[in-house]
Coordinates of C-alpha atoms and ligand atoms in Angstrom, one line a residue:
X1 CA 7.1 35.8 -0.3
X2 CA 9.7 33.2 -1.8
X3 CA 11.7 30.3 -0.7
X4 CA 15.5 30.3 -1.1
X5 CA 16.9 27.0 -1.1
X6 CA 20.2 26.0 -2.8
X7 CA 18.3 24.3 -5.3
X8 CA 17.4 26.7 -8.3
X9 CA 14.8 24.6 -10.1
X10 CA 12.9 23.9 -6.7
X11 CA 13.0 27.7 -6.2
X12 CA 11.3 28.2 -9.4
X13 CA 8.9 25.4 -8.9
X14 CA 7.9 26.8 -5.5
X15 CA 7.5 30.2 -7.0
X16 CA 5.6 29.0 -10.0
X17 CA 3.1 27.3 -7.6
X18 CA 2.9 29.9 -5.1
X19 CA 1.9 32.4 -8.2
X20 CA -1.0 30.0 -9.1
X21 CA -2.4 29.0 -5.7
X22 CA -2.2 32.3 -3.7
X23 CA -1.1 31.3 -0.3
X24 CA -1.0 33.9 2.4
X25 CA 2.3 32.6 3.6
X26 CA 5.0 30.0 2.4
X27 CA 6.8 27.6 5.0
X28 CA 9.5 25.2 4.4
X29 CA 9.6 22.3 6.7
X30 CA 12.4 21.5 8.3
X31 CA 11.4 18.1 9.8
X32 CA 12.1 18.6 13.5
X33 CA 9.9 16.9 16.2
X34 CA 9.4 20.6 17.4
X35 CA 7.7 21.4 14.2
X36 CA 5.7 18.3 14.2
X37 CA 4.3 18.9 17.6
X38 CA 3.6 22.7 16.6
X39 CA 1.5 21.5 13.5
X40 CA -0.6 19.1 15.6
X41 CA -0.8 21.6 18.3
X42 CA -2.1 24.4 16.1
X43 CA -4.8 22.2 14.7
X44 CA -5.9 21.0 18.1
X45 CA -5.8 24.6 19.5
X46 CA -8.1 25.6 16.7
X47 CA -10.5 22.8 17.4
X48 CA -9.6 20.7 14.3
X49 CA -8.3 17.8 16.2
X50 CA -8.3 16.3 19.8
X51 CA -5.6 15.5 22.1
X52 CA -6.5 12.1 23.5
X53 CA -6.0 11.4 27.3
X54 CA -1.9 11.0 27.6
X55 CA -2.4 8.8 30.4
X56 CA -4.1 6.4 28.5
X57 CA -2.8 7.1 24.8
X58 CA 0.6 9.3 25.5
X59 CA 1.5 11.3 22.1
X60 CA -1.7 10.7 20.3
X61 CA -4.4 12.5 18.7
X62 CA -7.7 12.1 16.7
X63 CA -8.6 13.8 13.8
X64 CA -12.0 13.4 12.1
X65 CA -12.3 13.7 8.2
X66 CA -15.5 15.0 6.1
X67 CA -18.1 12.2 5.5
X68 CA -17.2 12.6 1.9
X69 CA -13.5 12.1 2.2
X70 CA -12.7 8.8 3.9
X71 CA -10.7 7.0 1.0
X72 CA -8.8 6.7 -2.0
X73 CA -11.0 8.0 -5.0
X74 CA -10.1 5.3 -7.8
X75 CA -12.4 7.0 -10.2
X76 CA -10.9 10.4 -9.8
X77 CA -7.3 8.7 -10.1
X78 CA -5.8 9.9 -13.5
X79 CA -2.7 8.8 -15.6
X80 CA -2.1 11.8 -18.1
X81 CA 0.7 10.3 -20.3
X82 CA 1.1 11.7 -23.5
X83 CA -0.5 8.7 -25.8
X84 CA -3.7 7.2 -24.4
X85 CA -2.4 3.5 -25.5
X86 CA 0.4 4.0 -22.7
X87 CA -1.9 4.1 -19.6
X88 CA -3.5 0.8 -20.7
X89 CA -7.0 -0.4 -20.0
X90 CA -7.1 -0.1 -16.2
X91 CA -6.6 3.2 -15.7
X92 CA -8.6 6.4 -16.2
X93 CA -6.8 8.6 -18.8
X94 CA -6.8 12.1 -19.7
X95 CA -4.4 14.1 -22.1
X96 CA -2.1 15.9 -20.1
X97 CA -2.3 19.6 -21.6
X98 CA -6.3 19.1 -21.2
X99 CA -5.7 17.9 -17.5
X100 CA -3.4 20.8 -16.6
X101 CA -5.7 23.5 -18.0
X102 CA -8.8 22.0 -16.0
X103 CA -6.9 21.7 -12.7
X104 CA -5.0 24.8 -13.3
X105 CA -8.3 26.6 -13.3
X106 CA -9.2 24.9 -10.0
X107 CA -5.6 25.5 -8.2
X108 CA -6.0 29.2 -9.3
X109 CA -6.3 31.5 -6.1
X110 CA -6.8 27.7 -4.1
X111 CA -4.6 28.4 -1.1
X112 CA -5.8 32.1 -0.2
X113 CA -6.1 32.5 3.6
X114 CA -3.9 29.7 4.0
X115 CA 0.0 28.9 4.2
X116 CA 1.6 27.0 1.8
X117 CA 3.7 24.0 3.2
X118 CA 7.0 22.9 1.2
X119 CA 8.2 19.4 2.4
X120 CA 11.3 17.7 0.9
X121 CA 10.7 14.0 1.8
X122 CA 13.1 11.1 0.8
X123 CA 11.3 7.8 0.2
X124 CA 14.0 5.4 1.7
X125 CA 16.8 6.0 4.0
X126 CA 18.5 9.2 2.9
X127 CA 21.3 8.7 0.6
X128 CA 20.5 5.0 -0.1
X129 CA 21.1 4.1 -3.8
X130 CA 17.7 2.6 -3.9
X131 CA 15.9 5.9 -2.2
X132 CA 14.4 8.8 -4.3
X133 CA 13.5 12.2 -3.4
X134 CA 10.1 14.3 -3.5
X135 CA 8.9 17.6 -2.8
X136 CA 5.3 17.8 -1.8
X137 CA 3.7 21.4 -1.5
X138 CA 0.5 21.3 0.4
X139 CA -1.9 23.7 2.1
X140 CA -2.7 21.0 5.0
X141 CA -0.9 20.9 8.2
X142 CA -2.5 17.4 8.8
X143 CA -0.6 16.4 5.6
X144 CA 2.9 17.5 7.1
X145 CA 2.5 15.8 10.4
X146 CA 1.4 12.5 8.6
X147 CA 4.1 13.0 6.2
X148 CA 6.6 13.2 9.0
X149 CA 5.5 10.0 10.3
X150 CA 5.4 8.4 6.8
X151 CA 8.3 9.2 5.2
X152 CA 11.8 11.1 6.1
X153 CA 11.1 15.0 5.7
X154 CA 13.0 18.4 6.1
X155 CA 16.6 19.7 5.9
X156 CA 18.2 16.6 5.7
X157 CA 16.5 15.6 2.6
X158 CA 17.2 19.3 1.1
X159 CA 20.9 18.6 1.7
X160 CA 20.9 15.2 0.0
X161 CA 19.1 17.0 -3.0
X162 CA 21.9 19.5 -3.3
X163 CA 21.8 22.2 -6.0
X164 CA 20.8 20.3 -9.0
X165 CA 19.4 16.7 -7.8
X166 CA 16.1 15.2 -9.2
X167 CA 13.0 15.3 -7.5
X168 CA 9.4 14.2 -7.9
X169 CA 7.2 17.6 -8.0
X170 CA 3.9 16.5 -5.6
X171 CA 1.6 19.4 -5.4
X172 CA -1.6 19.2 -2.9
X173 CA -4.3 21.5 -1.8
X174 CA -7.4 20.7 -0.2
X175 CA -9.0 23.3 -2.5
X176 CA -11.0 25.1 -0.3
X177 CA -9.7 28.9 -0.2
X178 CA -10.5 30.9 2.7
X179 CA -12.1 34.6 2.3
X180 CA -10.9 37.2 4.4
X181 CA -12.0 36.5 8.1
X182 CA -13.8 33.2 7.1
X183 CA -13.9 30.7 9.9
X184 CA -12.2 27.1 8.5
X185 CA -13.9 24.0 8.1
X186 CA -13.0 21.2 10.4
X187 CA -11.9 19.4 7.6
X188 CA -11.6 21.4 4.4
X189 CA -12.0 19.7 1.3
X190 CA -14.2 19.6 -2.1
X191 CA -17.0 17.5 -0.7
X192 CA -18.1 16.5 -4.4
X193 CA -16.2 13.3 -5.2
X194 CA -16.5 14.1 -8.8
X195 CA -14.8 17.1 -8.4
X196 CA -11.5 15.7 -6.9
X197 CA -8.4 15.1 -9.0
X198 CA -5.7 12.7 -8.0
X199 CA -3.5 13.2 -11.3
X200 CA -0.1 11.7 -12.5
X201 CA 2.0 12.9 -15.1
X202 CA 4.4 10.2 -15.6
X203 CA 6.6 11.7 -18.5
X204 CA 7.1 14.8 -16.2
X205 CA 7.3 13.0 -12.7
X206 CA 4.8 15.0 -11.6
X207 CA 1.7 14.7 -9.4
X208 CA -1.3 16.9 -8.8
X209 CA -4.1 16.5 -6.2
X210 CA -6.9 18.5 -5.1
X211 CA -10.0 18.3 -3.3
X212 CA -9.2 15.7 -0.6
X213 CA -7.2 15.7 2.6
X214 CA -7.2 12.0 3.1
X215 CA -4.6 9.1 3.0
X216 CA -3.1 7.9 -0.3
X217 CA -4.9 11.1 -1.9
X218 CA -3.1 13.7 0.1
X219 CA 0.0 11.8 1.3
X220 CA 1.6 11.9 -2.3
X221 CA 4.4 9.9 -0.9
X222 CA 2.5 6.6 -0.8
X223 CA 0.4 5.2 -3.5
X224 CA 0.9 8.3 -6.0
X225 CA 4.8 8.5 -5.7
X226 CA 6.0 5.2 -4.3
X227 CA 3.9 3.1 -6.6
X228 CA 2.5 5.0 -9.6
X229 CA 5.4 7.4 -10.3
X230 CA 8.1 5.0 -9.0
X231 CA 6.5 2.5 -11.2
X232 CA 7.6 4.3 -14.0
X233 CA 10.9 5.3 -12.9
X234 CA 11.6 1.5 -12.0
X235 CA 10.2 0.6 -15.5
X236 CA 13.0 3.0 -17.2
X237 CA 15.9 2.3 -15.0
X238 CA 15.5 -1.5 -14.5
X239 CA 13.9 -2.2 -10.8
X240 CA 10.7 -2.8 -9.3
X241 CA 8.2 -0.6 -7.1
X242 CA 5.8 -3.1 -5.6
X243 CA 2.9 -3.0 -3.5
X244 CA 4.5 -5.4 -1.2
X245 CA 5.1 -6.0 2.5
X246 CA 8.8 -7.1 3.6
X247 CA 9.3 -9.4 6.5
X248 CA 12.2 -11.2 8.2
X249 CA 11.5 -14.9 9.1
X250 CA 14.0 -16.6 11.4
X251 CA 14.0 -20.1 12.5
X252 CA 14.7 -21.8 15.5
X253 CA 18.3 -22.4 14.0
X254 CA 18.8 -18.9 13.9
X255 CA 18.7 -18.6 10.1
X256 CA 17.0 -15.6 8.6
X257 CA 15.2 -15.1 5.4
X258 CA 13.6 -12.0 3.8
X259 CA 10.2 -12.7 2.5
X260 CA 8.2 -9.7 0.0
X261 CA 4.6 -10.3 -0.2
X262 CA 1.9 -8.7 -2.8
X263 CA -1.7 -8.8 -1.7
X264 CA -4.5 -6.6 -2.6
X265 CA -5.8 -4.1 -0.3
X266 CA -7.7 -5.4 2.5
X267 CA -6.0 -8.8 2.7
X268 CA -4.1 -8.2 5.9
X269 CA -0.7 -7.1 4.8
X270 CA 0.0 -5.2 7.7
X271 CA -1.1 -8.2 9.8
X272 CA 1.3 -10.6 7.9
X273 CA 4.1 -8.3 8.2
X274 CA 3.9 -7.9 12.1
X275 CA 2.8 -11.5 12.7
X276 CA 3.3 -13.4 16.0
X277 CA 4.2 -16.9 14.6
X278 CA 2.3 -19.8 16.5
X279 CA 5.0 -22.2 15.8
X280 CA 7.4 -22.2 18.6
X281 CA 10.9 -20.8 17.9
X282 CA 10.0 -19.2 15.0
X283 CA 10.2 -15.1 14.7
X284 CA 8.7 -12.6 12.5
X285 CA 10.2 -9.2 12.4
X286 CA 8.8 -6.2 10.1
X287 CA 10.8 -4.5 7.4
X288 CA 7.5 -2.9 5.6
X289 CA 3.8 -3.5 5.8
X290 CA 2.7 -2.1 2.3
X291 CA 5.4 -1.3 -0.6
X292 CA 9.0 -2.3 -1.4
X293 CA 11.2 -1.2 -3.7
X294 CA 13.7 -3.7 -5.4
X295 CA 16.7 -3.5 -6.8
X296 CA 19.8 -6.0 -7.9
X297 CA 22.8 -6.0 -5.7
X298 CA 26.3 -6.8 -6.8
X299 CA 25.8 -10.0 -6.1
X300 CA 22.9 -10.5 -8.4
X301 CA 20.3 -11.0 -5.9
X302 CA 17.1 -8.8 -5.3
X303 CA 17.6 -6.2 -2.5
X304 CA 14.4 -4.4 -0.9
X305 CA 13.9 -1.4 0.8
X306 CA 10.7 -0.2 2.5
X307 CA 10.7 3.3 0.8
X308 CA 8.2 4.5 3.9
X309 CA 9.0 5.3 7.4
X310 CA 5.8 4.7 8.9
X311 CA 2.5 2.8 8.8
X312 CA -0.8 3.9 7.6
X313 CA -2.8 1.1 8.8
X314 CA -6.7 0.4 9.0
X315 CA -7.7 0.6 12.7
X316 CA -11.1 -1.4 12.9
X317 CA -10.4 -5.1 13.2
X318 CA -7.0 -4.4 14.7
X319 CA -6.9 -6.2 18.1
X320 CA -4.5 -8.5 20.4
X321 CA -6.0 -11.2 18.3
X322 CA -5.6 -9.9 14.9
X323 CA -2.4 -7.8 15.2
X324 CA -1.0 -7.9 18.6
X325 CA 2.1 -5.9 17.5
X326 CA 0.1 -3.1 15.8
X327 CA -2.2 -2.9 18.7
X328 CA 0.5 -2.8 21.2
X329 CA 2.2 0.0 18.8
X330 CA -0.5 2.4 18.3
X331 CA -1.2 2.8 22.3
X332 CA 1.5 5.7 22.0
X333 CA 2.7 8.3 19.5
X334 CA 0.0 7.6 16.8
X335 CA -2.2 10.0 14.9
X336 CA -5.7 8.4 14.5
X337 CA -8.1 9.5 11.8
X338 CA -12.2 8.6 12.2
X339 CA -12.1 6.4 15.4
X340 CA -14.6 6.9 17.9
X341 CA -13.6 9.0 21.1
X342 CA -14.7 7.7 24.3
X343 CA -16.0 10.1 27.5
X344 CA -12.5 9.5 29.2
X345 CA -10.8 11.0 26.1
X346 CA -9.5 7.3 25.0
X347 CA -10.4 6.0 21.4
X348 CA -12.3 2.7 20.5
X349 CA -13.4 0.9 17.1
X350 CA -15.1 -2.0 16.0
X351 CA -13.1 -5.1 16.2
X352 CA -10.6 -4.1 19.0
X353 CA -11.5 -6.7 21.1
X354 CA -12.3 -4.2 23.8
X355 CA -15.9 -4.1 24.8
X356 CA -18.1 -1.1 23.2
X357 CA -18.0 1.8 25.8
X358 CA -21.8 2.7 26.8
X359 CA -21.2 6.2 25.2
X360 CA -18.7 7.6 22.8
X361 CA -18.7 10.4 20.1
X362 CA -18.6 8.5 16.7
X363 CA -16.2 9.1 13.8
X364 CA -18.6 11.6 12.5
X365 CA -18.6 13.7 15.9
X366 CA -22.3 12.5 16.8
X367 CA -23.1 10.8 20.2
X368 CA -22.9 6.9 19.7
X369 CA -24.2 4.3 21.8
X370 CA -24.1 0.5 21.4
X371 CA -27.7 0.6 20.0
X372 CA -26.6 3.2 17.4
X373 CA -27.3 1.7 13.8
X374 CA -23.9 3.2 12.4
X375 CA -20.4 2.2 13.2
X376 CA -18.8 4.2 15.7
X377 CA -15.4 4.2 13.9
X378 CA -15.5 4.5 9.9
X379 CA -14.5 1.2 8.6
X380 CA -11.4 2.8 6.9
X381 CA -10.3 4.6 9.8
X382 CA -6.7 4.9 10.0
X383 CA -3.5 4.9 12.5
X384 CA -0.4 6.8 11.1
X385 CA 2.5 5.6 13.6
X386 CA 6.3 5.4 13.0
X387 CA 7.7 2.3 11.9
X388 CA 10.4 2.7 14.5
X389 CA 8.2 2.3 16.8
X390 CA 6.9 -1.2 15.8
X391 CA 7.6 -3.5 19.0
X392 CA 9.0 -6.0 16.1
X393 CA 10.7 -3.7 13.7
X394 CA 13.7 -5.4 12.3
X395 CA 17.0 -3.8 13.2
X396 CA 18.1 -3.7 9.6
X397 CA 15.0 -1.9 8.1
X398 CA 16.5 1.2 7.5
X399 CA 19.8 -0.6 5.6
X400 CA 20.5 1.4 3.0
X401 CA 21.7 -1.6 1.1
X402 CA 18.3 -3.2 1.6
X403 CA 17.7 -6.5 2.8
X404 CA 18.2 -9.7 0.0
X405 CA 14.8 -11.1 -0.9
X406 CA 14.4 -15.1 -0.8
X407 CA 10.6 -15.3 -1.3
X408 CA 7.9 -13.2 -3.0
X409 CA 4.5 -14.1 -1.9
X410 CA 1.3 -13.3 -3.9
X411 CA -2.4 -14.0 -2.9
X412 CA -5.7 -12.5 -2.8
X413 CA -9.0 -13.6 -1.3
X414 CA -10.1 -16.7 -2.8
X415 CA -12.8 -18.9 -1.4
X416 CA -12.2 -21.6 -4.0
X417 CA -9.6 -23.0 -6.5
X418 CA -6.5 -21.5 -5.1
X419 CA -4.7 -23.8 -2.6
X420 CA -3.0 -22.8 0.3
X421 CA 0.2 -22.3 -1.2
X422 CA 1.5 -23.3 -4.3
X423 CA 5.0 -22.7 -5.4
X424 CA 5.7 -21.5 -8.9
X425 CA 7.9 -23.6 -11.4
X426 CA 10.0 -21.0 -12.3
X427 CA 10.1 -17.0 -12.9
X428 CA 7.9 -16.6 -15.7
X429 CA 5.5 -19.1 -14.3
X430 CA 5.6 -16.9 -11.0
X431 CA 4.8 -13.8 -13.1
X432 CA 2.0 -15.7 -14.7
X433 CA 0.7 -16.8 -11.2
X434 CA 1.2 -12.8 -10.3
X435 CA -0.9 -11.8 -13.5
X436 CA -3.9 -13.8 -12.4
X437 CA -4.3 -13.2 -8.7
X438 CA -7.3 -11.4 -7.3
X439 CA -10.2 -11.5 -5.3
X440 CA -13.9 -12.7 -5.8
X441 CA -16.1 -9.5 -6.0
X442 CA -18.2 -9.3 -3.1
X443 CA -21.6 -7.7 -2.4
X444 CA -19.4 -4.7 -0.7
X445 CA -18.2 -4.0 -4.2
X446 CA -21.8 -2.7 -5.2
X447 CA -21.6 -4.3 -8.8
X448 CA -23.8 -6.9 -10.6
X449 CA -20.2 -8.6 -10.5
X450 CA -20.6 -10.6 -7.3
X451 CA -18.6 -13.9 -7.4
X452 CA -16.5 -13.0 -10.6
X453 CA -12.9 -12.6 -10.1
X454 CA -11.4 -9.0 -10.2
X455 CA -7.9 -9.9 -11.5
X456 CA -5.0 -7.6 -9.7
X457 CA -1.9 -8.5 -11.0
X458 CA 0.7 -8.2 -8.2
X459 CA -2.0 -5.9 -6.2
X460 CA -1.2 -3.2 -8.6
X461 CA -4.5 -2.7 -10.3
X462 CA -5.3 0.5 -8.3
X463 CA -1.7 1.7 -8.1
X464 CA -0.5 1.4 -12.0
X465 CA 1.2 4.2 -13.4
X466 CA 1.1 2.8 -17.1
X467 CA -0.3 0.0 -19.1
X468 CA -0.6 -3.5 -17.1
X469 CA 0.6 -5.7 -20.1
X470 CA 4.0 -3.5 -20.1
X471 CA 4.4 -3.9 -16.4
X472 CA 4.2 -7.5 -16.4
X473 CA 6.6 -7.7 -19.5
X474 CA 8.9 -5.4 -17.4
X475 CA 8.8 -8.1 -14.5
X476 CA 9.6 -10.9 -17.3
X477 CA 12.5 -8.5 -18.4
X478 CA 14.0 -8.4 -14.8
X479 CA 13.9 -12.0 -14.6
X480 CA 15.6 -12.5 -17.9
X481 CA 18.1 -10.3 -16.7
X482 CA 19.2 -12.2 -13.7
X483 CA 20.6 -15.9 -13.1
X484 CA 17.8 -18.1 -11.9
X485 CA 19.3 -19.4 -9.1
X486 CA 19.6 -15.7 -7.4
X487 CA 16.1 -14.6 -8.2
X488 CA 13.7 -15.2 -5.2
X489 CA 10.9 -18.1 -5.7
X490 CA 7.3 -16.7 -6.4
X491 CA 4.5 -18.6 -4.2
X492 CA 1.1 -18.1 -4.8
X493 CA -1.0 -18.1 -1.4
X494 CA -4.3 -17.9 -0.5
X495 CA -5.3 -17.6 3.5
X496 CA -9.1 -17.7 2.7
X497 CA -10.2 -20.9 1.3
X498 CA -13.9 -21.6 2.7
X499 CA -15.8 -24.8 2.9
X500 CA -19.2 -25.4 1.3
X501 CA -20.8 -24.3 4.7
X502 CA -18.9 -21.1 4.5
X503 CA -16.7 -21.7 7.4
X504 CA -12.9 -20.9 6.7
X505 CA -10.7 -23.6 6.2
X506 CA -7.2 -22.2 7.5
X507 CA -7.0 -20.4 10.7
X508 CA -4.9 -17.5 9.3
X509 CA -2.9 -14.7 11.3
X510 CA -0.2 -16.2 13.6
X511 CA -0.6 -19.9 11.7
X512 CA 0.2 -18.5 8.6
X513 CA 3.8 -18.8 9.8
X514 CA 3.2 -22.6 9.4
X515 CA 3.2 -21.8 5.2
X516 CA 6.0 -19.4 5.5
X517 CA 7.8 -22.5 7.5
X518 CA 7.3 -24.8 4.5
X519 CA 8.5 -22.1 2.1
X520 CA 11.9 -21.5 3.7
X521 CA 12.2 -25.1 3.9
X522 CA 11.5 -25.4 0.4
X523 CA 14.4 -22.8 -0.3
X524 CA 16.7 -24.5 2.1
X525 CA 15.9 -27.8 0.0
X526 CA 14.1 -29.7 2.6
X527 CA 10.7 -29.0 2.3
X528 CA 8.6 -31.8 0.7
X529 CA 6.5 -31.1 -2.2
X530 CA 4.5 -32.7 -5.4
X531 CA 4.6 -31.6 -8.7
X532 CA 1.3 -31.0 -10.1
X533 CA -0.1 -29.2 -13.4
X534 CA -0.6 -26.1 -11.6
X535 CA 2.9 -25.8 -9.5
X536 CA 4.3 -27.6 -6.5
X537 CA 2.2 -28.0 -3.8
X538 CA 3.1 -29.3 -0.4
X539 CA 2.7 -32.9 0.5
X540 CA 0.1 -33.5 3.3
X541 CA 2.3 -33.8 6.2
X542 CA 4.7 -31.1 4.9
X543 CA 2.9 -28.0 6.7
X544 CA 3.3 -27.9 10.5
X545 CA -0.2 -28.1 11.8
X546 CA 1.0 -29.5 15.3
X547 CA -1.3 -27.9 18.0
X548 CA -3.9 -26.4 15.9
X549 CA -7.0 -28.1 14.8
X550 CA -7.3 -28.1 11.0
X551 CA -9.4 -31.0 10.1
X552 CA -7.8 -33.7 7.4
X553 CA -10.9 -33.0 5.3
X554 CA -10.0 -29.1 5.0
X555 CA -6.1 -29.8 4.7
X556 CA -6.8 -32.2 1.6
X557 CA -8.9 -29.3 0.2
X558 CA -6.3 -26.8 1.2
X559 CA -4.0 -28.7 -1.0
X560 CA -5.8 -30.2 -3.6
X561 CA -5.9 -29.0 -7.4
X562 CA -9.3 -28.7 -8.3
X563 CA -9.3 -29.7 -12.1
X564 CA -12.9 -28.5 -12.9
X565 CA -12.2 -24.7 -11.4
X566 CA -8.8 -24.4 -12.8
X567 CA -10.5 -25.3 -16.2
X568 CA -12.8 -22.5 -15.5
X569 CA -10.3 -20.4 -14.5
X570 CA -8.4 -20.5 -17.6
X571 CA -11.7 -19.3 -19.5
X572 CA -11.6 -16.4 -17.4
X573 CA -7.9 -15.6 -17.5
X574 CA -7.9 -15.7 -21.0
X575 CA -10.9 -13.1 -21.2
X576 CA -8.9 -10.7 -18.9
X577 CA -5.7 -11.4 -21.0
X578 CA -7.9 -10.2 -24.3
X579 CA -8.0 -6.6 -22.5
X580 CA -4.1 -6.2 -22.7
X581 CA -4.5 -6.5 -26.6
X582 CA -0.9 -6.7 -28.3
X583 CA 0.9 -5.7 -25.0
X584 CA 0.0 -8.8 -23.4
X585 CA 3.6 -10.5 -23.1
X586 CA 3.7 -13.4 -25.2
X587 CA 5.6 -15.5 -22.2
X588 CA 2.1 -15.2 -20.6
X589 CA 0.3 -16.5 -23.1
X590 CA 2.5 -19.4 -23.4
X591 CA 2.2 -20.0 -19.6
X592 CA -1.4 -20.3 -20.1
X593 CA -1.4 -22.5 -23.0
X594 CA 1.2 -24.6 -20.9
X595 CA -1.1 -24.8 -17.9
X596 CA -4.1 -25.9 -20.2
X597 CA -2.1 -28.7 -21.5
X598 CA -0.9 -29.8 -17.9
X599 CA -4.4 -29.9 -17.2
X600 CA -5.7 -31.7 -20.0
Ligands
O2Y701 O1 -7.9 4.7 2.3 C1 -6.6 5.4 1.8 O2 -6.4 6.4 1.6 C2 -5.3 4.5 1.9 S1 -5.4 2.9 1.0 C3 -3.9 2.3 1.7 C4 -3.7 2.6 2.8 C5 -2.1 2.1 3.4 C6 -2.0 1.0 2.8 N1 -2.5 0.6 1.8 C7 -3.8 1.0 1.3 C8 -4.1 0.4 0.0 O3 -5.6 0.5 -0.6 O4 -3.6 -0.6 -0.6
MN702 MN1 -1.4 -0.9 0.2

């Protein structure tokens, strides 16, 4: 049992993994549509997935995960760099030799009774100067067809790899070997969360995952490669691998701008990336909804690609109101995971805007009625759907040269303090704002820190592959290399301000286009702003609120500088900065002092 590609190092790695994991068979993925369909059909025929009613949802399938395997597992995510101090205060570190020894013991024979799939994949258009190649070895056919949607896979990637190209080694197993004649589980995995591992070996550009078949734990291209490992490659090679959407905004005069945006998980990145603007004549098109890789072009501007080829979005809450484009897109050619199955072979989820069915099968496979206490769909239920099928995909979304970025948005979920939009004063001030962004901790976080802010610099907290302080310094160095007028402007936005009675002050969704409008007006030099101690804020008349009902009082609050709250914020930022020790870039310490002085 061996695989013979033209790439000797790849062949050797496949052989080494096969000897350790002992699969019954090895299969090299070619990336064809026929292969994709075969993988799905094999699972459906074995009762491990459901073909939906093809009249209602053509090309759509439903899979149900094990109840223990429904999300990323941060506490089992490890950065195994040689020196503990290089992982920094935000990561779980284990010495690489120890972690490898522990994991090898679990990997030994873990693929018995299964096929080992080898998936060559490209992050970014094959051959682009920004793209990178990985190879994922997995024993999960679910991973194979999801990787086909989420990346470019197969023979064309191997061709690009040639005989000696670099690739990131990604090893994944569900961790459930099958004995002779044993019937497979519906969703094989290691149910005990504390026995799962999502491990990164930065110096070797290598990822080892075992025990989970779900999302970012198993589709190793996504958070593991495109953010954690690529983040290290980016640091070493002078570019940026970021947790950012990329959108194209076109004004009524036909001028287009590309905007990247970093928002923590569950802040509506996919909705923003596919937004339907409510201001007449403005258009948003999607380049990416989750990850941006950015490099300087020959003209000195930052160019971004979406390294992915699909969207892995949260289904509950997706409706014709929240995200009409995604809702339309997922009516066909979509893999659903953990939503409810209706009696007529369709799917349903909470927040779909569609009345609940009288009866359904919930995400756990149990009977469900509207009287049931549990939700029909898991709150983290997902769609996997090809980017190319997005109704508003930008024609240039696969341009190998990327798109030039004019503005970077950063933002979290903050009830207070942070205005609707704040333009940074310069690059380092923008990095400072990126370093302090975050969301208020809610009761859903199950901690005693409710109400405090969890700082999530550039929305990278769960996705950092190295020391957060070094990461922020890397952003500063990137700016120092460029000419200031070529760099994108950085804008701190907050769609989630609440009044004292708890109402949202800003309508959000398609109305966020009104903030985008001001931003591009600023870039064009026409947007009006006032200079404040925290940055440049729109004048009260600068945000176009025609046709929407935002009260004058709410708008005042949305655009105010709450001095007292900012002074309290400074103390909390200082506390957070302490955790970076001597790796806190001095430029950020200076920005904090400057802010303090401006507020005094
Ligand atoms: O729950 C998961 O496994 C995936 S989390 C995720 C998926 C797609 C895009 N973003 C995220 C995220 O947590 O930021
Ligand atoms: Mn994300």
